[in-house]
Amino acid sequence: MTNLGLDGDRAYAWAVEQYASWGVDVEGALERLGSISISLHCWQGDDVTGFENTGEAIGGGLAVTGAYPGKARTPDELRADVEQALRLIPGSHRLNLHASYAETGGRAVARDALEPAHFQGWIDWARAHRLGLDFNPTYFAHPLAAEGWTLAHPDPAIRRFWIDHGAICRQIGAAMGKALGTPCVTNVWIPDGSKDTRVDRRGPRERLAAALDEIFALPLDPRHNKDAVEGKLFGIGSESYVVGSHEFYLGYAITRKKLLCLDMGHYHPTESPADKISAVLSHLDEILLHVSRGVRWDSDHVVILADEVQAVAHELVRGDYLARTRVGLDFFDASINRVAAWVVGSRALLRALLVALLEPTAMLKSLESEGDLTARLACLEEVKSLPAGVVWDHYCRVHGVPAGREWLESIRAHERQTASRGR
Ligand code: RNT
Ligand code: ZN
């Protein structure tokens, strides 16, 4: 063993003692952390471009800024980049695909004619790497979405196209889940909304509910596919009205027994996504989280270990919601190395979860229930300086992943290997 390893072991033993003095079982916490899979969003690797090669603008109010070189151009490049990211993220995780990442062998396949076969490359690769897959129908970057309306479009022919797309995507999700032995979450997000004052706010919502009911009409085995619906506050071009708002989907998810997807960027900036978890899980079996970071607006910045992410992690642990929550990332940044963005976001989220798992929650809850609010506040503050960083380093080491900033070396080497991609 190297000196570094010895120092690390000593530091870890000391940290375990510190936590034991608070009644916290560090090994138990690490075991629980190891059982949490994060769904990495494929779209961080190529700025939400996908492989349809239609030259269609992304649209849907989504915007990716930056011109960092090295963007993945092909499924193989994207898979190599995900593999590189996963080498630097401790634990076993998942990949979240959009329908626009189908592999159609250079042939144009309409979105309402996609098949599981178009994702066989992804499925085989996921199996080889022991990854689960999650899925999303793609309701943007398409001529029939160019007006900003899809499932709630007033034209029944356009609605039909998008309903068929959604229905087909659930079956693709089920094929992924069946092949990989882990349920695929297929998440529906649509951009539909209005830039300016909407007079008829009711019609589009009635159309959306009816369209969703058609999409979900075919019963699928929940061991293969689980459906989620994602609401939003506003987007570029839908500032005044969003058909699929939070309230719309909360009601929909409760009445149709779907997963509700809470994207951390999809609320008023002063709202707390963390506080919504126990509220919605009072009425739902499961939720999907899109962990993201809005800066002033729904800007989809790379996730960092910030207060709101920590608050979400605390809620999942304190409320004992981990088993009822699927955790995914959702951000896109083209101004920094795209693989590093996945690594920063995933490691930040895992660290937040670790801090939450290392909390003496039972003790804090009993102070609270005894009404000792002074001790609750004092202890919440003291706990913040416990040596979670030392435990994190140990966790990385036992998972064969660089503990500190050394992981950047590996990103640099990958950058050199992929230099020929250019911008
Ligand atoms: C958009 C939603 C949605 C997308 C992805 C690409 O506001 O957050 O989840 O980011 O589907
Ligand atoms: Zn999202």
PDB file of C-alpha atoms in Angstrom, residues 24-38 90-93 313-324 327 350 353-362 365 395 399:
ATOM      1  CA  VAL A  24     -23.865   7.649  12.448  1.00  0.00           C
ATOM      2  CA  ASP A  25     -22.912   4.362  10.778  1.00  0.00           C
ATOM      3  CA  VAL A  26     -20.616   5.374   7.926  1.00  0.00           C
ATOM      4  CA  GLU A  27     -20.352   1.930   6.303  1.00  0.00           C
ATOM      5  CA  GLY A  28     -24.149   1.671   6.249  1.00  0.00           C
ATOM      6  CA  ALA A  29     -24.345   5.093   4.611  1.00  0.00           C
ATOM      7  CA  LEU A  30     -21.830   4.074   1.933  1.00  0.00           C
ATOM      8  CA  GLU A  31     -23.732   0.900   1.215  1.00  0.00           C
ATOM      9  CA  ARG A  32     -26.893   2.919   0.655  1.00  0.00           C
ATOM     10  CA  LEU A  33     -25.045   5.405  -1.526  1.00  0.00           C
ATOM     11  CA  GLY A  34     -23.741   2.527  -3.647  1.00  0.00           C
ATOM     12  CA  SER A  35     -27.290   1.406  -4.341  1.00  0.00           C
ATOM     13  CA  ILE A  36     -28.320   4.752  -5.879  1.00  0.00           C
ATOM     14  CA  SER A  37     -28.145   4.944  -9.669  1.00  0.00           C
ATOM     15  CA  ILE A  38     -28.092   8.301 -11.385  1.00  0.00           C
ATOM     16  CA  PRO A  90     -18.270   6.064  -8.387  1.00  0.00           C
ATOM     17  CA  GLY A  91     -21.138   3.543  -8.382  1.00  0.00           C
ATOM     18  CA  SER A  92     -23.268   1.951 -11.084  1.00  0.00           C
ATOM     19  CA  HIS A  93     -25.524   4.210 -13.083  1.00  0.00           C
ATOM     20  CA  ALA A 313     -30.804  15.050  -1.141  1.00  0.00           C
ATOM     21  CA  HIS A 314     -31.752  15.670   2.498  1.00  0.00           C
ATOM     22  CA  GLU A 315     -35.435  15.342   1.666  1.00  0.00           C
ATOM     23  CA  LEU A 316     -34.899  12.026  -0.130  1.00  0.00           C
ATOM     24  CA  VAL A 317     -33.070  10.616   2.882  1.00  0.00           C
ATOM     25  CA  ARG A 318     -35.021  12.262   5.718  1.00  0.00           C
ATOM     26  CA  GLY A 319     -38.340  11.316   4.165  1.00  0.00           C
ATOM     27  CA  ASP A 320     -37.109   7.796   3.317  1.00  0.00           C
ATOM     28  CA  TYR A 321     -37.987   8.429  -0.335  1.00  0.00           C
ATOM     29  CA  LEU A 322     -34.942   6.971  -2.092  1.00  0.00           C
ATOM     30  CA  ALA A 323     -36.749   3.783  -3.118  1.00  0.00           C
ATOM     31  CA  ARG A 324     -39.620   5.822  -4.573  1.00  0.00           C
ATOM     32  CA  VAL A 327     -32.828  10.405 -10.040  1.00  0.00           C
ATOM     33  CA  LEU A 350     -23.571  11.885  -5.169  1.00  0.00           C
ATOM     34  CA  LEU A 353     -26.584  12.308  -1.196  1.00  0.00           C
ATOM     35  CA  LEU A 354     -23.609  11.167   0.860  1.00  0.00           C
ATOM     36  CA  VAL A 355     -23.856  14.203   3.137  1.00  0.00           C
ATOM     37  CA  ALA A 356     -27.554  13.458   3.569  1.00  0.00           C
ATOM     38  CA  LEU A 357     -26.901   9.778   4.325  1.00  0.00           C
ATOM     39  CA  LEU A 358     -24.261  10.749   6.901  1.00  0.00           C
ATOM     40  CA  GLU A 359     -26.661  12.988   8.784  1.00  0.00           C
ATOM     41  CA  PRO A 360     -27.714  11.906  12.275  1.00  0.00           C
ATOM     42  CA  THR A 361     -31.302  12.222  11.082  1.00  0.00           C
ATOM     43  CA  ALA A 362     -32.928  10.094  13.785  1.00  0.00           C
ATOM     44  CA  LYS A 365     -35.879  14.215  14.394  1.00  0.00           C
ATOM     45  CA  TYR A 395     -15.783   5.911  -1.309  1.00  0.00           C
ATOM     46  CA  HIS A 399     -14.817   2.183  -6.275  1.00  0.00           C
TER      47      HIS A 399
END
